[in-house]
Tab-separated table of C-alpha atoms and ligand atoms in Angstrom:
chain	number	residue	atom	x	y	z
A	1	MET	CA	0.000	0.000	0.000
A	2	LEU	CA	1.453	3.351	-0.993
A	3	VAL	CA	1.407	6.083	1.555
A	4	ASN	CA	1.227	9.115	-0.635
A	5	ALA	CA	0.718	10.515	-4.101
A	6	SER	CA	4.348	11.320	-4.771
A	7	GLU	CA	5.357	7.734	-4.052
A	8	ALA	CA	2.631	6.514	-6.387
A	9	VAL	CA	3.857	8.860	-9.129
A	10	LYS	CA	7.435	7.681	-8.575
A	11	LEU	CA	6.395	4.043	-8.904
A	12	ALA	CA	4.386	4.777	-12.068
A	13	SER	CA	7.383	6.598	-13.536
A	14	THR	CA	9.788	3.743	-12.752
A	15	LEU	CA	7.468	1.167	-14.308
A	16	LEU	CA	6.951	3.259	-17.448
A	17	LYS	CA	10.714	3.728	-17.838
A	18	GLN	CA	11.041	-0.082	-17.600
A	19	GLY	CA	8.708	-0.375	-20.601
A	20	LYS	CA	5.620	-1.423	-18.632
A	21	LEU	CA	2.050	-0.191	-19.145
A	22	VAL	CA	0.484	2.039	-16.488
A	23	ALA	CA	-3.088	3.343	-16.373
A	24	ILE	CA	-3.085	7.077	-15.696
A	25	PRO	CA	-5.810	9.430	-14.516
A	26	THR	CA	-6.736	12.456	-16.590
A	27	GLU	CA	-9.595	14.924	-16.265
A	28	THR	CA	-11.340	13.290	-19.260
A	29	VAL	CA	-10.937	9.503	-18.963
A	30	TYR	CA	-8.232	7.115	-17.727
A	31	GLY	CA	-5.451	6.478	-20.234
A	32	LEU	CA	-3.404	3.343	-20.931
A	33	ALA	CA	0.063	4.848	-20.932
A	34	ALA	CA	3.394	3.817	-22.415
A	35	ASP	CA	6.646	5.764	-22.713
A	36	THR	CA	6.855	7.289	-26.222
A	37	THR	CA	10.481	6.158	-26.553
A	38	GLN	CA	9.652	2.459	-26.107
A	39	PRO	CA	8.195	0.904	-29.275
A	40	GLU	CA	7.686	-2.500	-27.643
A	41	ALA	CA	5.648	-0.941	-24.820
A	42	ILE	CA	3.585	0.967	-27.412
A	43	ARG	CA	2.987	-2.293	-29.284
A	44	GLN	CA	1.698	-3.768	-26.025
A	45	VAL	CA	-0.808	-0.905	-25.749
A	46	PHE	CA	-2.364	-1.956	-29.064
A	47	ILE	CA	-2.380	-5.606	-28.021
A	48	ALA	CA	-3.885	-4.892	-24.585
A	49	LYS	CA	-6.712	-2.842	-26.092
A	50	GLY	CA	-7.235	-5.079	-29.129
A	51	ARG	CA	-6.869	-1.921	-31.158
A	52	PRO	CA	-6.017	-1.960	-34.899
A	53	SER	CA	-2.479	-0.692	-35.490
A	54	ASN	CA	-3.592	2.043	-37.880
A	55	HIS	CA	-5.446	3.919	-35.133
A	56	PRO	CA	-3.057	6.636	-33.990
A	57	LEU	CA	-2.331	7.492	-30.362
A	58	ILE	CA	-2.353	10.819	-28.546
A	59	VAL	CA	0.987	11.992	-27.146
A	60	HIS	CA	0.605	13.458	-23.648
A	61	LEU	CA	3.114	16.109	-22.588
A	62	ALA	CA	3.658	18.209	-19.453
A	63	ASP	CA	4.451	21.521	-21.058
A	64	LEU	CA	3.836	23.525	-24.237
A	65	SER	CA	7.594	23.963	-24.810
A	66	GLN	CA	7.835	20.212	-25.564
A	67	ILE	CA	5.425	20.289	-28.512
A	68	TRP	CA	7.693	21.957	-31.071
A	69	ASP	CA	10.007	18.918	-31.401
A	70	TRP	CA	7.044	16.769	-32.421
A	71	GLY	CA	5.881	18.996	-35.288
A	72	LYS	CA	7.213	20.149	-38.640
A	73	GLN	CA	6.271	22.793	-41.206
A	74	LEU	CA	4.793	24.818	-38.384
A	75	SER	CA	4.224	28.239	-39.956
A	76	PRO	CA	4.153	31.348	-37.740
A	77	GLY	CA	0.351	31.281	-38.150
A	78	ILE	CA	0.064	27.704	-36.857
A	79	ILE	CA	2.488	28.384	-34.010
A	80	LYS	CA	0.344	31.332	-32.996
A	81	ASP	CA	-2.823	29.196	-33.184
A	82	ILE	CA	-1.246	26.498	-30.999
A	83	GLU	CA	-0.050	29.089	-28.489
A	84	CYS	CA	-3.481	30.730	-28.311
A	85	LEU	CA	-5.260	27.382	-27.802
A	86	ALA	CA	-2.661	26.269	-25.263
A	87	GLN	CA	-2.957	29.466	-23.296
A	88	GLN	CA	-6.713	29.159	-23.128
A	89	PHE	CA	-7.233	25.402	-22.777
A	90	TRP	CA	-4.029	23.634	-21.616
A	91	PRO	CA	-3.668	21.796	-19.398
A	92	GLY	CA	-7.136	20.609	-20.339
A	93	PRO	CA	-9.461	18.468	-22.466
A	94	LEU	CA	-8.160	19.526	-25.889
A	95	THR	CA	-6.047	17.483	-28.325
A	96	ILE	CA	-4.284	19.306	-31.152
A	97	ILE	CA	-3.199	17.573	-34.359
A	98	ILE	CA	-0.190	18.950	-36.239
A	99	LYS	CA	2.098	17.793	-39.067
A	100	LYS	CA	4.550	15.389	-37.491
A	101	ALA	CA	8.338	15.665	-37.438
A	102	ASP	CA	10.132	12.995	-39.493
A	103	TRP	CA	11.508	11.176	-36.450
A	104	VAL	CA	8.072	10.525	-34.906
A	105	PRO	CA	7.543	6.739	-35.157
A	106	ASP	CA	4.768	5.298	-37.331
A	107	ILE	CA	3.574	3.152	-34.442
A	108	ILE	CA	2.390	6.315	-32.664
A	109	THR	CA	0.794	7.962	-35.680
A	110	GLY	CA	-0.638	4.929	-37.479
A	111	GLN	CA	1.479	5.779	-40.561
A	112	GLN	CA	-0.154	9.181	-40.880
A	113	ASP	CA	1.877	12.338	-41.438
A	114	THR	CA	0.314	14.024	-38.405
A	115	VAL	CA	0.581	13.634	-34.648
A	116	ALA	CA	-1.955	14.347	-31.883
A	117	ILE	CA	-0.768	16.170	-28.734
A	118	ARG	CA	-2.458	16.999	-25.450
A	119	ILE	CA	-1.486	18.371	-22.038
A	120	PRO	CA	-3.926	16.711	-19.631
A	121	ASN	CA	-5.170	18.467	-16.519
A	122	HIS	CA	-4.638	16.094	-13.635
A	123	PRO	CA	-2.119	16.849	-10.869
A	124	LEU	CA	-0.812	13.261	-10.590
A	125	THR	CA	-0.401	12.791	-14.317
A	126	LEU	CA	1.189	16.211	-14.741
A	127	ALA	CA	3.659	15.305	-11.974
A	128	LEU	CA	4.297	11.975	-13.721
A	129	LEU	CA	4.799	13.636	-17.110
A	130	ARG	CA	7.380	15.994	-15.589
A	131	THR	CA	9.514	12.915	-14.888
A	132	LEU	CA	9.220	11.694	-18.515
A	133	PRO	CA	10.631	14.340	-20.851
A	134	ASN	CA	9.494	12.475	-23.999
A	135	GLY	CA	5.910	12.151	-22.839
A	136	LEU	CA	3.455	9.285	-22.836
A	137	VAL	CA	1.143	7.825	-25.433
A	138	ALA	CA	-2.208	7.172	-23.794
A	139	PRO	CA	-5.347	5.937	-25.512
A	140	SER	CA	-8.362	5.517	-23.277
A	141	ALA	CA	-7.797	2.510	-20.977
A	142	ASN	CA	-10.611	0.332	-22.329
A	143	CYS	CA	-10.822	-2.499	-24.826
A	144	PHE	CA	-11.305	-1.297	-28.401
A	145	GLY	CA	-14.881	-0.156	-29.046
A	146	ARG	CA	-15.937	-0.262	-25.401
A	147	ILE	CA	-16.898	2.436	-22.902
A	148	SER	CA	-14.003	4.599	-21.724
A	149	PRO	CA	-13.053	4.261	-18.042
A	150	THR	CA	-13.635	7.150	-15.648
A	151	THR	CA	-12.560	5.405	-12.422
A	152	PRO	CA	-9.678	3.069	-11.481
A	153	ALA	CA	-12.281	0.313	-10.939
A	154	HIS	CA	-13.394	0.570	-14.587
A	155	VAL	CA	-9.777	0.117	-15.710
A	156	HIS	CA	-9.279	-2.767	-13.339
A	157	LYS	CA	-12.377	-4.561	-14.637
A	158	GLU	CA	-11.315	-4.467	-18.284
A	159	LEU	CA	-7.516	-4.231	-18.335
A	160	GLY	CA	-6.536	-5.087	-14.746
A	161	ASN	CA	-4.362	-8.022	-15.767
A	162	LYS	CA	-2.694	-6.122	-18.623
A	163	VAL	CA	-1.318	-3.124	-16.724
A	164	ALA	CA	1.592	-3.116	-14.302
A	165	TYR	CA	-0.064	-0.440	-12.183
A	166	ILE	CA	-3.122	1.808	-12.015
A	167	LEU	CA	-2.261	5.291	-10.784
A	168	ASP	CA	-5.333	6.144	-8.725
A	169	GLY	CA	-6.378	9.742	-9.273
A	170	GLY	CA	-10.018	9.318	-8.280
A	171	PRO	CA	-12.994	9.688	-10.616
A	172	CYS	CA	-12.443	11.804	-13.745
A	173	THR	CA	-13.895	15.280	-13.401
A	174	ILE	CA	-14.983	15.672	-17.036
A	175	GLY	CA	-15.765	12.070	-17.901
A	176	LEU	CA	-15.769	12.374	-21.724
A	177	GLU	CA	-12.757	12.216	-24.047
A	178	SER	CA	-10.975	15.397	-25.148
A	179	THR	CA	-12.053	17.544	-28.078
A	180	ILE	CA	-9.754	16.836	-31.040
A	181	VAL	CA	-8.926	19.724	-33.372
A	182	ASN	CA	-6.860	19.172	-36.504
A	183	LEU	CA	-4.580	22.121	-37.277
A	184	SER	CA	-2.604	20.290	-39.981
A	185	GLY	CA	-4.831	21.329	-42.879
A	186	GLU	CA	-5.964	24.551	-44.527
A	187	GLN	CA	-8.648	25.129	-41.933
A	188	PRO	CA	-9.053	23.913	-38.330
A	189	VAL	CA	-11.356	20.883	-38.173
A	190	ILE	CA	-12.960	19.284	-35.120
A	191	LEU	CA	-12.501	15.508	-35.435
A	192	ARG	CA	-14.076	14.624	-32.095
A	193	PRO	CA	-16.395	16.912	-30.147
A	194	GLY	CA	-15.726	17.319	-26.432
A	195	MET	CA	-16.486	19.650	-23.586
A	196	ILE	CA	-14.444	22.388	-25.259
A	197	SER	CA	-16.818	23.314	-28.075
A	198	HIS	CA	-15.976	24.214	-31.673
A	199	GLU	CA	-17.433	27.653	-30.928
A	200	GLN	CA	-14.950	28.216	-28.100
A	201	ILE	CA	-12.079	27.116	-30.349
A	202	SER	CA	-13.301	29.298	-33.179
A	203	ALA	CA	-13.520	32.297	-30.809
A	204	VAL	CA	-9.954	31.786	-29.575
A	205	LEU	CA	-8.529	31.283	-33.088
A	206	ASN	CA	-10.696	34.066	-34.435
A	207	LYS	CA	-11.545	32.022	-37.543
A	208	PRO	CA	-14.132	29.477	-38.624
A	209	VAL	CA	-13.637	25.899	-37.443
A	210	LEU	CA	-15.114	23.006	-39.403
A	211	PHE	CA	-17.021	20.346	-37.547
A	212	ILE	CA	-17.083	16.879	-39.122
A	213	ASN	CA	-20.389	15.262	-38.312
A	214	LYS	CA	-21.936	11.847	-38.874
A	215	ASN	CA	-23.195	12.797	-42.304
A	216	THR	CA	-19.787	13.587	-43.688
A	217	ASP	CA	-18.440	10.810	-45.876
A	218	GLN	CA	-15.938	9.376	-43.452
A	219	ASN	CA	-15.152	6.277	-45.485
A	220	SER	CA	-13.195	8.337	-47.950
A	221	SER	CA	-11.182	9.997	-45.191
A	222	PRO	CA	-7.718	8.609	-44.522
A	223	ILE	CA	-7.883	10.020	-40.988
A	224	ARG	CA	-8.776	7.475	-38.362
A	225	ALA	CA	-10.432	9.589	-35.748
A	226	PRO	CA	-12.771	7.878	-33.293
A	227	GLY	CA	-15.922	9.208	-34.914
A	228	VAL	CA	-15.118	7.210	-38.017
A	229	LEU	CA	-16.488	4.066	-36.491
A	230	ASP	CA	-20.221	3.668	-36.159
A	231	SER	CA	-20.120	1.598	-33.015
A	232	HIS	CA	-17.824	2.860	-30.309
A	233	TYR	CA	-17.990	3.568	-26.591
A	234	ALA	CA	-20.553	0.764	-26.492
A	235	PRO	CA	-21.856	-1.262	-23.544
A	236	LYS	CA	-22.350	-5.011	-24.002
A	237	THR	CA	-26.045	-4.665	-23.208
A	238	ALA	CA	-28.422	-3.623	-26.002
A	239	PHE	CA	-28.716	0.161	-25.683
A	240	TYR	CA	-31.229	2.453	-27.414
A	241	ARG	CA	-32.114	6.107	-27.268
A	242	ILE	CA	-35.861	6.691	-27.109
A	243	SER	CA	-36.723	9.478	-29.513
A	244	ASP	CA	-40.288	10.355	-28.418
A	245	ASN	CA	-40.012	13.969	-27.260
A	246	ASP	CA	-43.218	14.789	-25.493
A	247	ILE	CA	-43.496	12.014	-22.970
A	248	LYS	CA	-42.700	12.576	-19.273
A	249	THR	CA	-40.320	10.199	-17.510
A	250	ALA	CA	-42.893	8.729	-15.121
A	251	GLU	CA	-45.271	8.071	-18.013
A	252	LEU	CA	-42.458	6.541	-20.063
A	253	ILE	CA	-41.555	4.207	-17.204
A	254	ASN	CA	-45.175	3.060	-16.942
A	255	GLU	CA	-45.356	2.493	-20.709
A	256	LEU	CA	-42.125	0.490	-20.778
A	257	GLU	CA	-43.244	-1.629	-17.854
A	258	MET	CA	-46.473	-2.343	-19.685
A	259	ILE	CA	-44.882	-3.102	-23.070
A	260	LEU	CA	-42.029	-5.209	-21.673
A	261	PRO	CA	-43.419	-6.940	-18.582
A	262	GLU	CA	-40.979	-9.837	-18.793
A	263	SER	CA	-37.811	-7.862	-19.412
A	264	LYS	CA	-35.165	-6.507	-17.110
A	265	ILE	CA	-34.902	-2.875	-18.185
A	266	ALA	CA	-32.854	0.180	-17.196
A	267	LEU	CA	-33.579	3.755	-18.189
A	268	ILE	CA	-31.223	6.736	-18.125
A	269	GLY	CA	-32.936	10.131	-18.058
A	270	HIS	CA	-33.020	13.491	-16.364
A	271	PRO	CA	-34.315	13.990	-12.823
A	272	GLU	CA	-37.977	14.688	-12.751
A	273	ARG	CA	-39.387	13.910	-9.365
A	274	GLN	CA	-36.571	12.374	-7.408
A	275	ASN	CA	-33.097	11.072	-7.979
A	276	ARG	CA	-34.091	7.481	-8.441
A	277	ILE	CA	-37.595	6.383	-9.207
A	278	GLU	CA	-37.933	2.895	-7.814
A	279	HIS	CA	-41.041	0.808	-8.011
A	280	ARG	CA	-40.126	-1.707	-5.380
A	281	ASN	CA	-43.628	-3.085	-5.189
A	282	LYS	CA	-43.691	-4.078	-8.863
A	283	LYS	CA	-42.303	-7.311	-10.201
A	284	ASN	CA	-40.965	-5.808	-13.400
A	285	ALA	CA	-39.719	-2.536	-11.917
A	286	ILE	CA	-37.509	-0.525	-14.200
A	287	THR	CA	-34.177	0.614	-12.828
A	288	TYR	CA	-34.010	4.345	-13.363
A	289	ARG	CA	-30.884	6.494	-13.296
A	290	ALA	CA	-31.530	10.219	-13.363
A	291	LEU	CA	-28.542	12.226	-14.592
A	292	SER	CA	-28.278	15.982	-14.308
A	293	THR	CA	-29.877	18.452	-16.692
A	294	HIS	CA	-26.510	20.227	-16.727
A	295	PRO	CA	-24.204	18.949	-19.515
A	296	ASP	CA	-21.033	19.072	-17.371
A	297	GLU	CA	-22.604	16.977	-14.631
A	298	PHE	CA	-24.324	14.663	-17.095
A	299	GLY	CA	-21.058	14.176	-19.017
A	300	GLN	CA	-19.144	13.407	-15.842
A	301	LYS	CA	-21.555	10.631	-14.867
A	302	PHE	CA	-22.503	9.255	-18.283
A	303	TYR	CA	-19.805	6.595	-18.781
A	304	SER	CA	-19.788	5.539	-15.133
A	305	THR	CA	-23.548	5.044	-15.291
A	306	LEU	CA	-23.153	2.922	-18.421
A	307	HIS	CA	-20.415	0.882	-16.745
A	308	GLU	CA	-22.621	0.346	-13.698
A	309	LEU	CA	-25.721	-0.640	-15.679
A	310	ASP	CA	-23.725	-2.861	-18.039
A	311	GLU	CA	-22.485	-4.855	-15.026
A	312	MET	CA	-26.058	-5.417	-13.865
A	313	GLU	CA	-26.954	-7.482	-16.947
A	314	PHE	CA	-30.159	-5.892	-18.112
A	315	ASP	CA	-31.925	-7.137	-21.217
A	316	THR	CA	-32.009	-3.597	-22.528
A	317	ILE	CA	-30.848	-0.136	-21.460
A	318	PHE	CA	-32.781	2.868	-22.754
A	319	CYS	CA	-31.869	6.545	-22.609
A	320	HIS	CA	-34.403	9.338	-22.850
A	321	LEU	CA	-33.306	12.975	-22.986
A	322	ASP	CA	-35.386	16.119	-22.894
A	323	GLU	CA	-35.084	17.869	-26.261
A	324	LYS	CA	-35.691	21.260	-24.613
A	325	ILE	CA	-32.731	20.746	-22.284
A	326	ILE	CA	-30.245	19.313	-24.760
A	327	THR	CA	-30.742	22.057	-27.307
A	328	GLN	CA	-29.981	24.777	-24.759
A	329	ASP	CA	-26.221	24.286	-24.474
A	330	ILE	CA	-23.731	23.387	-27.206
A	331	ARG	CA	-21.841	21.046	-24.860
A	332	TRP	CA	-24.657	18.524	-25.209
A	333	LEU	CA	-23.274	17.863	-28.713
A	334	SER	CA	-20.340	15.894	-27.312
A	335	ILE	CA	-22.665	13.848	-25.099
A	336	LEU	CA	-25.016	13.202	-28.026
A	337	ASP	CA	-22.026	12.147	-30.137
A	338	ARG	CA	-21.027	9.490	-27.553
A	339	LEU	CA	-24.661	8.470	-27.080
A	340	GLN	CA	-25.118	8.021	-30.812
A	341	LYS	CA	-22.062	5.756	-30.989
A	342	ALA	CA	-22.954	3.785	-27.879
A	343	THR	CA	-26.555	3.111	-28.877
A	344	GLN	CA	-27.628	0.727	-31.585
A	345	HIS	CA	-30.010	3.387	-32.910
A	346	ASN	CA	-32.853	5.660	-31.876
A	347	ILE	CA	-36.179	4.013	-31.278
A	348	THR	CA	-39.753	5.181	-30.613
A	349	LEU	CA	-42.160	3.688	-28.074
A	350	GLU	CA	-44.263	2.578	-31.042
A	351	GLN	CA	-41.306	0.640	-32.473
A	352	ILE	CA	-40.539	-0.885	-29.064
A	353	LYS	CA	-44.138	-2.150	-28.970
A	354	LEU	CA	-43.859	-3.591	-32.477
A	355	ILE	CA	-40.399	-5.122	-32.228
A	356	MET	CA	-39.889	-6.048	-28.601
A	357	GLY	CA	-43.338	-6.114	-27.070
B	1	LIG	O1	-9.355	12.488	-23.505
B	1	LIG	C1	-8.595	11.845	-24.234
B	1	LIG	O2	-8.214	12.262	-25.337
B	1	LIG	C2	-8.129	10.470	-23.715
B	1	LIG	C3	-7.214	10.687	-22.515
B	1	LIG	C4	-6.637	9.405	-22.008
B	1	LIG	O3	-6.231	11.609	-22.835
B	1	LIG	N1	-7.485	9.738	-24.750
B	1	LIG	C5	-8.168	9.199	-25.787
B	1	LIG	O4	-7.360	8.437	-26.633
B	1	LIG	O5	-9.348	9.362	-25.943
B	1	LIG	P1	-7.997	7.440	-27.705
B	1	LIG	O6	-6.803	6.809	-28.364
B	1	LIG	O7	-8.967	6.560	-27.071
B	1	LIG	O8	-8.665	8.393	-28.715
B	1	LIG	C6	-7.868	9.308	-29.440
B	1	LIG	C7	-8.282	9.340	-30.851
B	1	LIG	C8	-7.963	8.059	-31.575
B	1	LIG	O9	-9.114	7.276	-31.748
B	1	LIG	C9	-7.415	8.493	-32.893
B	1	LIG	O10	-8.237	8.075	-33.949
B	1	LIG	C10	-7.378	10.013	-32.822
B	1	LIG	O11	-7.497	10.346	-31.492
B	1	LIG	N2	-6.087	10.448	-33.307
B	1	LIG	C11	-4.895	10.320	-32.714
B	1	LIG	N3	-3.924	10.790	-33.518
B	1	LIG	C12	-4.526	11.235	-34.634
B	1	LIG	C13	-4.066	11.811	-35.845
B	1	LIG	N4	-2.777	12.037	-36.065
B	1	LIG	N5	-4.985	12.132	-36.764
B	1	LIG	C14	-6.304	11.908	-36.561
B	1	LIG	N6	-6.809	11.359	-35.436
B	1	LIG	C15	-5.920	11.019	-34.501
B	2	LIG	MG1	-10.773	5.622	-26.869
């Protein structure tokens, strides 16, 4: 048992320098870290996750001054853009993609000519990164295609036997992966939405920022960003978003209990009457998890709620969000993006009756 955080950081650092894998806390999700100078350790990251080798990794650094070695053809304009974004958002949940320097190994970049960089905002991981001048690669510490981990327990469940150590930094404060902005092209492009919105980035850069959405033809894109895959961040349990807008939660629960009397069902929604609606007296009671109407709080709890419900082996998990709430704040876009990838598809009560009832 380690007595304090600095000892834990020291141990993590020693293990990483020995070429071992260590799970690290960040403000977004836990990462599966390897030293960037150790190709064999990086190879183990891909093996541990079951991740295809052409999916590039994010390089995590402690300080902005370290980024310049990793890039090339950085014009004064790009340097200024990076500095502006860094000043505003680093350390924090933003990943910046730049043209990579020639020495940067293909195993990190998936043979692409760009590299993704981020300075994460977690005191333990920042302390760790200060001991590793070449930084760490760190994809989310989950098996490929599964829900990202936001607690050490989530990492332990999925990759516990594949990591030498889990650096315990408590639950992640943001809970969704970083926003990824590509600065390597003509115009900044958001490749993955996150809690830093494209509007915030556009305001800081003082120029328009493109936002690749689901409808863009991703198959023709050589860039393997996470949004490229249809199913990602997915629980094992069948998971649907209910698209009926006008129904109240209590009414929806009653309907579902009527349509699916034999099924073990969970519903994720917003709080309406109380934190958890439990119908203990009913045989087919639905398990209800009410998440906040505030996107920051909802985002922080979303993956951990999915992890929890997935463990409980329901037949189906449903999610029902209030259209009036989710259209009020642009940060819901990143939650909706993850929800869209985690769910099989949207479904109406009418379809549930027809298909499952
Ligand atoms: O919040 C985060 O970004 C977390 C924490 C641990 O930092 N990391 C994370 O890593 O989400 P990962 O590997 O699960 O997702 C990063 C995504 C990859 O799926 C990859 O497709 C994309 O970033 N990516 C990395 N390098 C890229 C590049 N050069 N061009 C395009 N996409 C890139
Ligand atoms: Mg991931």
